[in-house]
CSV table of C-alpha atoms in Angstrom, one decimal:
chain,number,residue,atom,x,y,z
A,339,UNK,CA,76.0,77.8,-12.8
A,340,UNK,CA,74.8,74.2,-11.9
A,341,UNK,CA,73.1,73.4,-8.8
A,342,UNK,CA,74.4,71.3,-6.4
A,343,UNK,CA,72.5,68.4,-5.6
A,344,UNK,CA,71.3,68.3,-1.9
A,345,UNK,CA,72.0,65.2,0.4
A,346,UNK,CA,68.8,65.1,2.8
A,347,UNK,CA,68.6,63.1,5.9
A,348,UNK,CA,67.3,59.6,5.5
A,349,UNK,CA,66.4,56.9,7.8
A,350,UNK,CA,68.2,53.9,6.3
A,351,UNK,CA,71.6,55.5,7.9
A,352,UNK,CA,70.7,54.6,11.1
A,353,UNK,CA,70.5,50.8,9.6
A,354,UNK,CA,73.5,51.5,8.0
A,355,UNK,CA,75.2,52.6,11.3
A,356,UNK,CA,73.9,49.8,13.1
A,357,UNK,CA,75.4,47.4,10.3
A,358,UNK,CA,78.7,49.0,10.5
A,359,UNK,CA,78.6,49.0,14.5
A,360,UNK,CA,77.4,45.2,15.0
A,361,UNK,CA,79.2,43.5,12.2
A,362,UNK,CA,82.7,44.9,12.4
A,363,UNK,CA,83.6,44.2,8.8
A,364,UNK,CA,81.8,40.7,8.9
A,365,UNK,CA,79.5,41.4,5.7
A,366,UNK,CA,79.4,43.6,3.4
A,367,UNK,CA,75.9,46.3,3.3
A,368,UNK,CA,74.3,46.1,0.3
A,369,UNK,CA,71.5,48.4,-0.7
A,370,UNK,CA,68.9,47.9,-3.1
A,371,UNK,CA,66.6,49.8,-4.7
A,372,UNK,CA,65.2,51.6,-7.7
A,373,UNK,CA,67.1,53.7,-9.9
A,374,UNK,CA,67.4,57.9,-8.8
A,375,UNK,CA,66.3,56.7,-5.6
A,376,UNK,CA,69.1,58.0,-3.4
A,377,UNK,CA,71.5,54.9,-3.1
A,378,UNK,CA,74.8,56.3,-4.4
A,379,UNK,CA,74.3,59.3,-2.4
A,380,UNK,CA,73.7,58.3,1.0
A,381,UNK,CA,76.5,55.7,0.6
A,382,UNK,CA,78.9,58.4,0.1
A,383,UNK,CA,77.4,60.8,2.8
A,384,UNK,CA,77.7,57.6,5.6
A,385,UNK,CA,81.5,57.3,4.3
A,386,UNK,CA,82.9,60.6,4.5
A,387,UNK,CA,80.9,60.9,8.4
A,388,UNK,CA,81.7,57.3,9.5
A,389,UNK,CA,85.4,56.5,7.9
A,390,UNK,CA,88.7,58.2,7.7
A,391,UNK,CA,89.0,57.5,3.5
A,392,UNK,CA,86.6,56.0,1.1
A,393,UNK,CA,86.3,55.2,-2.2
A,394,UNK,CA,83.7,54.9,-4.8
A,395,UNK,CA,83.8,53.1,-7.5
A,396,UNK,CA,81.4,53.2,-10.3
A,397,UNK,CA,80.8,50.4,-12.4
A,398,UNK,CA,78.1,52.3,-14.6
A,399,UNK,CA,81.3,54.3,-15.9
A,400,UNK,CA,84.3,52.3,-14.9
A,401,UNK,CA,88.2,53.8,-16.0
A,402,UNK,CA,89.6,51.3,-18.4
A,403,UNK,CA,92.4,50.8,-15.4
A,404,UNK,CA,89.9,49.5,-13.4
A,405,UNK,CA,88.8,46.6,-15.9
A,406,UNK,CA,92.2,45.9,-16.2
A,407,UNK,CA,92.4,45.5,-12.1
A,408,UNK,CA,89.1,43.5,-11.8
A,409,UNK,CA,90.7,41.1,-13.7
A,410,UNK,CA,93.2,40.2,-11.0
A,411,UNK,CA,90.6,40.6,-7.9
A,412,UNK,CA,91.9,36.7,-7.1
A,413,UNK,CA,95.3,38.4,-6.1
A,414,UNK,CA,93.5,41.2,-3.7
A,415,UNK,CA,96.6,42.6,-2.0
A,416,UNK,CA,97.0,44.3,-6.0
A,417,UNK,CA,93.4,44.8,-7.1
A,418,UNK,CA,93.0,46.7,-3.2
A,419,UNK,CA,96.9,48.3,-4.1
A,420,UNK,CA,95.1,49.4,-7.8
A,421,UNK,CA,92.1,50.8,-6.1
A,422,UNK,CA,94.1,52.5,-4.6
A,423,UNK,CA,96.1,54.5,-7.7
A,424,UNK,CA,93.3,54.4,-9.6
A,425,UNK,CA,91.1,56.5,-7.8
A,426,UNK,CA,94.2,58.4,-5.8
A,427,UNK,CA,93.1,57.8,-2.3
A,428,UNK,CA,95.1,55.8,0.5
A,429,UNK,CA,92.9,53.5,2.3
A,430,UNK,CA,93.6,52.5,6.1
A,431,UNK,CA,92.8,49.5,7.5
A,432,UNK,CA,89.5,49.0,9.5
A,433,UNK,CA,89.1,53.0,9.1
A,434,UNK,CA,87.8,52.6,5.7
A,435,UNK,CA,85.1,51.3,2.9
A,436,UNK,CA,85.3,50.7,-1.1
A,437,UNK,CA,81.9,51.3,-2.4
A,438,UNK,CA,80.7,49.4,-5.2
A,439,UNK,CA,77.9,51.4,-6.4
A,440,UNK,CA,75.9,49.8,-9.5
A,441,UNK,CA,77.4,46.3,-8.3
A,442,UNK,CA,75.4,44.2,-10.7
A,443,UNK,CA,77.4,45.5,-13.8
A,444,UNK,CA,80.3,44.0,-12.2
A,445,UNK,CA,79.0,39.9,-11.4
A,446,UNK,CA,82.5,38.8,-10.7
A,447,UNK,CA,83.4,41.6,-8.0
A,448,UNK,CA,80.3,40.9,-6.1
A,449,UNK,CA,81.2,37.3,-6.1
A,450,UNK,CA,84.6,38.3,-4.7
A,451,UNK,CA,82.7,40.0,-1.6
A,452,UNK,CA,83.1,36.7,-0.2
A,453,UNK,CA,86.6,36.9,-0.1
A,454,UNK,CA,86.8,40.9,0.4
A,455,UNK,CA,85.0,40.5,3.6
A,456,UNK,CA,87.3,37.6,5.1
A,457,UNK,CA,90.4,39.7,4.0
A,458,UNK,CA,89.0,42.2,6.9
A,459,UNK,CA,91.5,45.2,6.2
A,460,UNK,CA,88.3,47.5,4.7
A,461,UNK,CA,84.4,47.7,5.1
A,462,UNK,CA,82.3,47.5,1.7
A,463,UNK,CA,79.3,48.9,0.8
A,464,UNK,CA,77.6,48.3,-2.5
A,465,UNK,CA,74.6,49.6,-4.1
A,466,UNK,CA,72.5,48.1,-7.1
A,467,UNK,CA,69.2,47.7,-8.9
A,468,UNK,CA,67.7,45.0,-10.8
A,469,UNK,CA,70.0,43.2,-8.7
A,470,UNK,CA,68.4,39.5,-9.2
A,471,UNK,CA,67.9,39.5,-13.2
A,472,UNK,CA,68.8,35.9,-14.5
A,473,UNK,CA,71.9,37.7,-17.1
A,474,UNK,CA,73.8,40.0,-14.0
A,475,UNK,CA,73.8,36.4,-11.9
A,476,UNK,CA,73.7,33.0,-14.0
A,477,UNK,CA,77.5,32.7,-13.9
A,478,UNK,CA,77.9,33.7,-10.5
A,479,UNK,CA,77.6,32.4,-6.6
A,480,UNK,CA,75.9,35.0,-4.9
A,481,UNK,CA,77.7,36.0,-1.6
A,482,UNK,CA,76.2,35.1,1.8
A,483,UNK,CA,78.4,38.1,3.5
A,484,UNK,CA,76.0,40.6,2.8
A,485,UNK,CA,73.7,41.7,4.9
A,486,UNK,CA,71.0,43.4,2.9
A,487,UNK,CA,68.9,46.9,2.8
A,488,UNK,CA,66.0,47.8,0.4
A,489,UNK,CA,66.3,51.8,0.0
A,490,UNK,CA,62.7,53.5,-0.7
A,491,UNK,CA,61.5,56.9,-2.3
A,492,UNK,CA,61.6,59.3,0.5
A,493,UNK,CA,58.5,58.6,2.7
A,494,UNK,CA,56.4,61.9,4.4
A,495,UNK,CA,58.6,62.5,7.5
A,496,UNK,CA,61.7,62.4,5.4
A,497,UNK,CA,59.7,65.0,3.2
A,498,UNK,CA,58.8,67.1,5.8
A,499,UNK,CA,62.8,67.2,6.7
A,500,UNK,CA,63.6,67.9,3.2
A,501,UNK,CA,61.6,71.2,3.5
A,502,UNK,CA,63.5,72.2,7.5
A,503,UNK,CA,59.9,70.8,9.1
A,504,UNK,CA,60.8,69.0,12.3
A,505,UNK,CA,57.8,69.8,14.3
A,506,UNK,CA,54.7,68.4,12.1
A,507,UNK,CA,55.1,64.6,12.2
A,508,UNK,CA,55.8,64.3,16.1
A,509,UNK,CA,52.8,66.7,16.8
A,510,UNK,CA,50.7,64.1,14.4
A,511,UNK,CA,52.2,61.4,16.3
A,512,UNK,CA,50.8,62.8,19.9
A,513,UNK,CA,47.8,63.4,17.9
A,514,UNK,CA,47.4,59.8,16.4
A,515,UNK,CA,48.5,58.1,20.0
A,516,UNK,CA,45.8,60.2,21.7
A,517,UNK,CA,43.4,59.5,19.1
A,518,UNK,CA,42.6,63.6,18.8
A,519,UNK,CA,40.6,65.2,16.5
A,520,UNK,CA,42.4,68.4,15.4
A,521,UNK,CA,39.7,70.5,13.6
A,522,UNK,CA,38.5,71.0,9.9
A,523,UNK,CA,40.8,73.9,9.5
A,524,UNK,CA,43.9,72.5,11.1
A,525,UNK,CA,43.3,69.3,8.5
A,526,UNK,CA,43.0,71.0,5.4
A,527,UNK,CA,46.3,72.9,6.2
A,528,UNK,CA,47.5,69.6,7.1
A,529,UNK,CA,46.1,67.2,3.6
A,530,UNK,CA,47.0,70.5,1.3
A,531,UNK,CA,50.6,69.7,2.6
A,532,UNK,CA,50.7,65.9,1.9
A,533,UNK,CA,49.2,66.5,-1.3
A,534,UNK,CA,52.3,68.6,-2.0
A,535,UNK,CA,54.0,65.1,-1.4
A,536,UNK,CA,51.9,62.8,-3.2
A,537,UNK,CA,52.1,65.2,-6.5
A,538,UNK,CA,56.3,66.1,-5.6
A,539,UNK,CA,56.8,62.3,-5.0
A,540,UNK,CA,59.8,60.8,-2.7
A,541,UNK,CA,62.2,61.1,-5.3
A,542,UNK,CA,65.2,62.6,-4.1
A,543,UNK,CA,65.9,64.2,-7.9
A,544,UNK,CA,62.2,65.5,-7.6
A,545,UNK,CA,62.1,67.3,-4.6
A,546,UNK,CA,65.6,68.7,-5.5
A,547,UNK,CA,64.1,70.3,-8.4
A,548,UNK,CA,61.0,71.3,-6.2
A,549,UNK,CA,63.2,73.0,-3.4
A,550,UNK,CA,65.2,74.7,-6.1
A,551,UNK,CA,62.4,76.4,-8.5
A,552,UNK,CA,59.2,75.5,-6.2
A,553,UNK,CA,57.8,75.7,-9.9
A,554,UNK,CA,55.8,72.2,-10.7
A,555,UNK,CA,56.6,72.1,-14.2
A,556,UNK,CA,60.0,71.5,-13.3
A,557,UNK,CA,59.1,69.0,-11.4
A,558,UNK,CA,57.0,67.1,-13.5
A,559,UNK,CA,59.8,67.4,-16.3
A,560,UNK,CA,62.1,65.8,-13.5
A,561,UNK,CA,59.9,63.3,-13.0
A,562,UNK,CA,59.4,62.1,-16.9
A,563,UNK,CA,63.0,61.9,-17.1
A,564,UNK,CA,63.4,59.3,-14.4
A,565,UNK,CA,60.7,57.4,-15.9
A,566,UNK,CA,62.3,57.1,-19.1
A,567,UNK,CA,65.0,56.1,-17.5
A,568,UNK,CA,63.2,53.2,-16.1
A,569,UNK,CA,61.7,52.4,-19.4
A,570,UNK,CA,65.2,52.3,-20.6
A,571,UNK,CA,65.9,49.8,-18.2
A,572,UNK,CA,63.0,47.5,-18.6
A,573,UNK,CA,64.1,47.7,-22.9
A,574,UNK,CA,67.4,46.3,-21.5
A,575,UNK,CA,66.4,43.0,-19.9
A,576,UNK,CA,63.4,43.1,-22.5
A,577,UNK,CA,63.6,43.7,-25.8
A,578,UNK,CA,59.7,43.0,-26.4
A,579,UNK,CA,58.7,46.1,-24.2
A,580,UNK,CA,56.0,43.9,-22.9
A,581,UNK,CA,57.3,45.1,-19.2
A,582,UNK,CA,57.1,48.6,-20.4
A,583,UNK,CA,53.6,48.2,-21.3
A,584,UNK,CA,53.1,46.3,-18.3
A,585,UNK,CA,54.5,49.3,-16.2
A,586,UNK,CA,52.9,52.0,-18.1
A,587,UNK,CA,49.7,50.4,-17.9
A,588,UNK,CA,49.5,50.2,-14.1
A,589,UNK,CA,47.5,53.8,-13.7
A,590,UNK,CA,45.0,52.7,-16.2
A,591,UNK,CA,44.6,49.1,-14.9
A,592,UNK,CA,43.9,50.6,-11.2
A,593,UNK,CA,41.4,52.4,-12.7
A,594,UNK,CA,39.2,50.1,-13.9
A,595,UNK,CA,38.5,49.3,-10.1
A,596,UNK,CA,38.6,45.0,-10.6
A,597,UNK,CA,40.3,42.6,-8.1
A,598,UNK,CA,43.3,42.0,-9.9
A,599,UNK,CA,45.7,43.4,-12.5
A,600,UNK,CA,44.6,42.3,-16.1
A,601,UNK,CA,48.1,41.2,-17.9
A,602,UNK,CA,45.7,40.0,-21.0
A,603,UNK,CA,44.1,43.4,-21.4
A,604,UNK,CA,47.7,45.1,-21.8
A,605,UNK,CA,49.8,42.4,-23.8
A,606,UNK,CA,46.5,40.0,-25.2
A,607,UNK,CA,46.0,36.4,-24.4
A,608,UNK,CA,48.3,34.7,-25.8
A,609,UNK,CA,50.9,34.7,-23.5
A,610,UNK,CA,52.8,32.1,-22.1
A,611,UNK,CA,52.8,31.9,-18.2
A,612,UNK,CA,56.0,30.9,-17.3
A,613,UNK,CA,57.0,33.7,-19.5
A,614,UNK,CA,54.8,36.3,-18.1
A,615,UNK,CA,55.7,34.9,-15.0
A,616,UNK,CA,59.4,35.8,-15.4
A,617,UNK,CA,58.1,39.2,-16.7
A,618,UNK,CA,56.8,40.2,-13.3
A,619,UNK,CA,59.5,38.6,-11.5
A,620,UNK,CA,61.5,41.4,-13.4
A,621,UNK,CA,59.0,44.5,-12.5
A,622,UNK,CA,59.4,43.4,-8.8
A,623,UNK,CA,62.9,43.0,-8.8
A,624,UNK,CA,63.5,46.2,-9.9
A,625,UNK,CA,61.8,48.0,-6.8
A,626,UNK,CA,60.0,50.2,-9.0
A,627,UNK,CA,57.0,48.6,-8.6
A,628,UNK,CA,54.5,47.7,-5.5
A,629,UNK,CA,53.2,44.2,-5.7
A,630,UNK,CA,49.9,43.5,-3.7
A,631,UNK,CA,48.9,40.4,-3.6
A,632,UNK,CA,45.4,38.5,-2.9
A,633,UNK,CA,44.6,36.9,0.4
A,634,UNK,CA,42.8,33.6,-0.1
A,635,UNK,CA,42.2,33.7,3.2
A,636,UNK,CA,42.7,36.5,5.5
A,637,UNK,CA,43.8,35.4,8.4
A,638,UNK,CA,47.4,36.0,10.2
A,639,UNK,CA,50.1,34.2,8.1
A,640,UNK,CA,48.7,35.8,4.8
A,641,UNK,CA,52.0,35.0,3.2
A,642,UNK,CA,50.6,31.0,3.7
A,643,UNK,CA,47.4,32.0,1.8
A,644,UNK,CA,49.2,34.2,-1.4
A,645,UNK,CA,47.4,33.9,-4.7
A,646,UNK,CA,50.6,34.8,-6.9
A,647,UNK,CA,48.1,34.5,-10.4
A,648,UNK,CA,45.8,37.5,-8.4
A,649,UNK,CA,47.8,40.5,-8.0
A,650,UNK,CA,47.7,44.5,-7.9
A,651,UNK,CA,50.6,46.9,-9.3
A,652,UNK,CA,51.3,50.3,-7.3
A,653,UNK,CA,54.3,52.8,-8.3
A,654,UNK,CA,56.6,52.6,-6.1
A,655,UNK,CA,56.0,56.7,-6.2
A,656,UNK,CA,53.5,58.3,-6.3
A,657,UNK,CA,54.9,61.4,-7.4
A,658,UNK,CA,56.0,59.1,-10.7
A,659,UNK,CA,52.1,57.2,-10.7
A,660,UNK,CA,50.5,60.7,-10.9
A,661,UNK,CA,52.7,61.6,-13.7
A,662,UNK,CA,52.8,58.3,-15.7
A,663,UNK,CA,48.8,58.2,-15.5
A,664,UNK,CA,48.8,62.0,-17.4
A,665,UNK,CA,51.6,61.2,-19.8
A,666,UNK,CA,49.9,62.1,-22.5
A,667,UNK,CA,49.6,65.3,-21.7
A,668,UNK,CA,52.1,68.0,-21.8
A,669,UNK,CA,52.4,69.6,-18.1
A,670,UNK,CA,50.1,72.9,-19.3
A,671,UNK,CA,47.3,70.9,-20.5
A,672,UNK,CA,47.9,68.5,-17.2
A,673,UNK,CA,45.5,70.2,-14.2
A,674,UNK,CA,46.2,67.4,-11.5
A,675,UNK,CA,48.5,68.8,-9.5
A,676,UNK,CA,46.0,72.0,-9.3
A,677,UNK,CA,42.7,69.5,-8.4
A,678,UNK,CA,45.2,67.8,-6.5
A,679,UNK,CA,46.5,71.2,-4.2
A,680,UNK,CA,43.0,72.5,-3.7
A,681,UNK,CA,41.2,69.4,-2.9
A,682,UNK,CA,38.6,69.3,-6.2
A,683,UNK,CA,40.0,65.8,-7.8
A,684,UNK,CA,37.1,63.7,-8.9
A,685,UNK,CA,35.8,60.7,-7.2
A,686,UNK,CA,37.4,58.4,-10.2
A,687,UNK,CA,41.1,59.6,-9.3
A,688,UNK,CA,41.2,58.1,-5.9
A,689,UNK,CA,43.3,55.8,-6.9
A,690,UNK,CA,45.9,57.8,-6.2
A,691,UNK,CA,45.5,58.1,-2.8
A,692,UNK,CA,45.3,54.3,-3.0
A,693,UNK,CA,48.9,54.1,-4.4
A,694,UNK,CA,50.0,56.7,-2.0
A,695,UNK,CA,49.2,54.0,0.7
A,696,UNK,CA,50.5,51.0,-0.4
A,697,UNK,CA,53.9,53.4,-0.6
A,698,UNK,CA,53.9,54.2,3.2
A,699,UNK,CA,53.1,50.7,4.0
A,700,UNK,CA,56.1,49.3,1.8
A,701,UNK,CA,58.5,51.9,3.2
A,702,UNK,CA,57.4,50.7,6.7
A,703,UNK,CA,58.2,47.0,5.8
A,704,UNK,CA,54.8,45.6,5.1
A,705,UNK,CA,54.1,43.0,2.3
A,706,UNK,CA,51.0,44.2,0.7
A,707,UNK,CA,47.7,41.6,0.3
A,708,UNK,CA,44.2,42.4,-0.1
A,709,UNK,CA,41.0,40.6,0.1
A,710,UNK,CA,37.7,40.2,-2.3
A,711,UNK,CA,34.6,38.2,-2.2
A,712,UNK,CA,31.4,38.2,-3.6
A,713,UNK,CA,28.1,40.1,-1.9
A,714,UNK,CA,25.2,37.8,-1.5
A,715,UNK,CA,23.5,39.3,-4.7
A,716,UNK,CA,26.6,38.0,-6.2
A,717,UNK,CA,26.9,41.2,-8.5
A,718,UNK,CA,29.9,42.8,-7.8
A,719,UNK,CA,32.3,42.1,-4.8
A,720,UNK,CA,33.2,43.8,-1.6
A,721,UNK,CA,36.8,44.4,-1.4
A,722,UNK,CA,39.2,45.0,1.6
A,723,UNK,CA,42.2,47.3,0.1
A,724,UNK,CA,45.1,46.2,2.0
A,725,UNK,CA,45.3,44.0,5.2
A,726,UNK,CA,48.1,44.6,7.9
A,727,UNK,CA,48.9,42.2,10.7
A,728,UNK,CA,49.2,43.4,14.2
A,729,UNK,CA,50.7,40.7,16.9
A,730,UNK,CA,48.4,37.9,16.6
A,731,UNK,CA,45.7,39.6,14.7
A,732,UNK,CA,44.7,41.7,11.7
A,733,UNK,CA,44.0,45.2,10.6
A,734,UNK,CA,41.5,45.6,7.7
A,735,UNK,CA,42.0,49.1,5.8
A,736,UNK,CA,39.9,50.4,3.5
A,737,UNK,CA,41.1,54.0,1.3
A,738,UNK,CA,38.2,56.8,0.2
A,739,UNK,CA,39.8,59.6,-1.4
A,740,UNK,CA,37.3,61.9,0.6
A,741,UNK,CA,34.6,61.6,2.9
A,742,UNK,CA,32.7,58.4,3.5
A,743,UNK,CA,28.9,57.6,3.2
A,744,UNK,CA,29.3,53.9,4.1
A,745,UNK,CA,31.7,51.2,4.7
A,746,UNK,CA,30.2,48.3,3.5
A,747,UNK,CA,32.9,46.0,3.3
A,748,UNK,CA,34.5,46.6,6.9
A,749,UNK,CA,31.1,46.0,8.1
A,750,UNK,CA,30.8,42.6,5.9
A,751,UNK,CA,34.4,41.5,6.2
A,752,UNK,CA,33.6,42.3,10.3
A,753,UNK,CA,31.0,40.1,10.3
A,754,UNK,CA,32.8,37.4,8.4
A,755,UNK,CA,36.2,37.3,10.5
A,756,UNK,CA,35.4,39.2,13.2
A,757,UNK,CA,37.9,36.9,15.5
A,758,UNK,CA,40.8,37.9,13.6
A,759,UNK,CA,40.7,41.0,13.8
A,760,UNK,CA,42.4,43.8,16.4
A,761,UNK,CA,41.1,47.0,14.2
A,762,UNK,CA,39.3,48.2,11.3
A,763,UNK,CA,40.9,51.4,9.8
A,764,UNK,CA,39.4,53.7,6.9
A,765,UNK,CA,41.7,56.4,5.6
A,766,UNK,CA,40.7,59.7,4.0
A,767,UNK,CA,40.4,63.1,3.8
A,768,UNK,CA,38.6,64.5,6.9
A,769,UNK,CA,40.0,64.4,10.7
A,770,UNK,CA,40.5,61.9,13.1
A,771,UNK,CA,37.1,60.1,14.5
A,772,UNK,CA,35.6,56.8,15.6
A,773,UNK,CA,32.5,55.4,14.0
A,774,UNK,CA,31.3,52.4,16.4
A,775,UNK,CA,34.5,50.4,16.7
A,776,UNK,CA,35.9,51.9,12.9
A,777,UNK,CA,39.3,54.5,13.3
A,778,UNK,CA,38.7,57.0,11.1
A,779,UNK,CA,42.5,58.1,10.0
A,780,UNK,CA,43.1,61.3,7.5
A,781,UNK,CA,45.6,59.5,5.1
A,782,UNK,CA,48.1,61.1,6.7
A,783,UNK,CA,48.6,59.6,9.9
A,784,UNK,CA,49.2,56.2,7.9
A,785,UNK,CA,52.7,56.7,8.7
A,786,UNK,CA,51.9,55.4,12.0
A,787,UNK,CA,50.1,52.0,11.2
């Protein structure tokens, strides 16, 4: 018997709700984001609670009827009429939406949206990925009716909700507000469940498979799939696989622990830039990826001060990053997710926990920069990990994937902007403290930065 695929609660719906609320049928929503990440299915789940009748139609498996139809969307008293037989439901005026899910295989209907939204009898809703790639728009005017939402990979509240937890993250939140230690043995109880995240992932498909067989094997076999579906996607818009490489490469490249991402060391030096450049435009666009970029100079505005040629690449997952970077490995000869759980993985794997960050701080609508310069020996560099704003000011955060000994570059980066900046964080694995004017976070509690 197959199992039926949960819907669990998300936060973009309350930004959907406000969208359908304050525009009135003005724009049309459309929500982006990587493949298998929940699009489709909380577009669905907003239109049978907030609409009398919907329909969905699918452009990644379209009727023949309904290529036939788009062909006529100039004349849209028949393409709505056709909609409408097609897909045997009656649509009411202002009590319904047409949802146009995988919009980008269908250029000319998204153009229409223009002319959709001035009609005003329905609401629309569309969902895509790889939504910018040159081929789905070169012969198209992108509509200015849409108001736009970028769906993420479940982040660690939503995760909690997903397994009927209501209760941890607003205790954690009185916690982080007070700035209260809770005790060794409440945190280990605490970082043994977010590990649980960071090896399940915020995939919805993922922690389906979790809730369903609580058996990690299945997950991780979840988990390959999706990225070989992404890898089928980036063979699509790039026949050379360099962007697969690119992708593939991203555990390795973190771990070499350098200020930047080394495209020469994956695809060789001969590339050309605009090319490459075009590449990564790509990657980005798809959402699968994290882009952090350099800070030139690290001061509020960091946008002003982007190197775009010094960059790092994070999964957009982290439950995908811990299986991409072991994908050479069958599941039984993979003992991650067991180092992971009991709190044994080595010093060289905190990488992870670096990813895991720049996750929560893209789901919370951060742009990502960092910041390196060289110590006065000039033999290796000090490096600030990622770099928040905060009003006026900024927060430099630094990740250790366990304790800490010494924080050499807060201290130097302190000394160097100390006028700039409201707070100096370092996240890891141990509770809640202060050293001097340092917060000391468990990784956790970066839901709240």
């Amino acid at each position: 018997m197959e199992k039926k695929t949960k819907v669990f609660k998300r936060k973009i719906y309350d930004k959907m709700l406000q969208w359908k609320n304050s525009k009135n049928g003005t724009t049309a929503l459309l929500i982006k984001g990587a493949r298998r990440v929940g699009k489709s299915t909380i577009a669905e789940e907003f239109a049978k609670k907030e609409y009398v009748s919907y329909i969905i139609v699918d452009f990644a498996n379209p009727p023949e009827q309904l290529l036939e139809a788009i062909t006529h969307i100039s004349d849209l008293d028949y393409f709505l009429l056709q909609l409408q037989f097609i897909y045997r439901k009656t649509l009411f005026e202002r009590q319904s939406v047409i949802i146009f899910d995988e919009i980008q295989k269908a250029p000319t209907v998204r153009q229409a949206i223009k002319y959709l939204v001035k009609d005003k009898r329905y609401d629309y809703i569309e969902t895509g990925s790889l939504l910018s790639i040159k081929k789905n728009i070169k012969d198209i005017v992108i509509p200015s009716e849409e108001t736009r939402i970028t769906m993420f990979p479940m982040d660690y509240e939503e995760f909690r909700w997903a397994l009927d937890d209501t209760t941890t993250i607003p205790l954690l939140k009185k916690a982080f507000d007070c700035k209260m230690s809770l005790g060794d043995a409440t945190i280990r109880g605490l970082l043994r469940d977010f590990r649980l995240y960071m090896i399940v992932g915020g995939m919805p498909q993922a922690i389906n498979t979790y809730l369903d067989t609580n058996n990690l094997s299945e997950v991780d076999q979840t988990k390959r799939e999706i990225i070989e579906l992404y890898a089928d996607d980036f063979r699509k818009i790039d026949s050379t696989g360099k962007i697969s490489r690119l992708f593939k490469s991203i555990p390795s490249e973190l771990t070499k622990n350098s200020m930047r991402y080394q495209t020469t060391s994956v695809l060789g030096r001969s590339q050309n830039r605009d090319s490459l450049s075009e590449l990564l435009s790509d990657m980005e666009d798809s959402l699968t990826v994290n882009f952090a970029y350099h800070a030139n100079n690290p001061q509020v505005g960091l946008s002003l001060h982007r190197d775009n040629n010094c960059y790092k690449m994070y999964l957009a997952d982290t439950g995908l990053f811990i299986t991409l970077a072991f994908d050479d490995k069958d599941f039984t000869d993979n003992i991650i997710y067991q180092k992971l759980l009991s709190d044994k993985l080595s010093s060289d794997l905190g990488y992870v926990y670096e990813n895991m960050v720049a996750q929560m701080f893209k789901a919370k609508g951060y742009e990502l920069y960092y910041y390196t310069w060289p110590t006065e020996s000039k033999k290796h560099n000090y490096e600030i990990d990622f770099i928040i704003t905060q009003n006026s000011k900024i927060c430099p955060i630094e990740v250790k994937s366990s304790g800490y000994k010494t924080h050499a570059s807060l201290d130097a980066f302190q000394d160097k902007y100390s006028k700039w900046i409201a707070q100096r964080y370092l996240l890891y694995t141990k509770d809640l403290k202060k050293d001097k004017d340092i917060i000391l976070l468990p990784i956790f509690m970066t839901l709240f930065l």
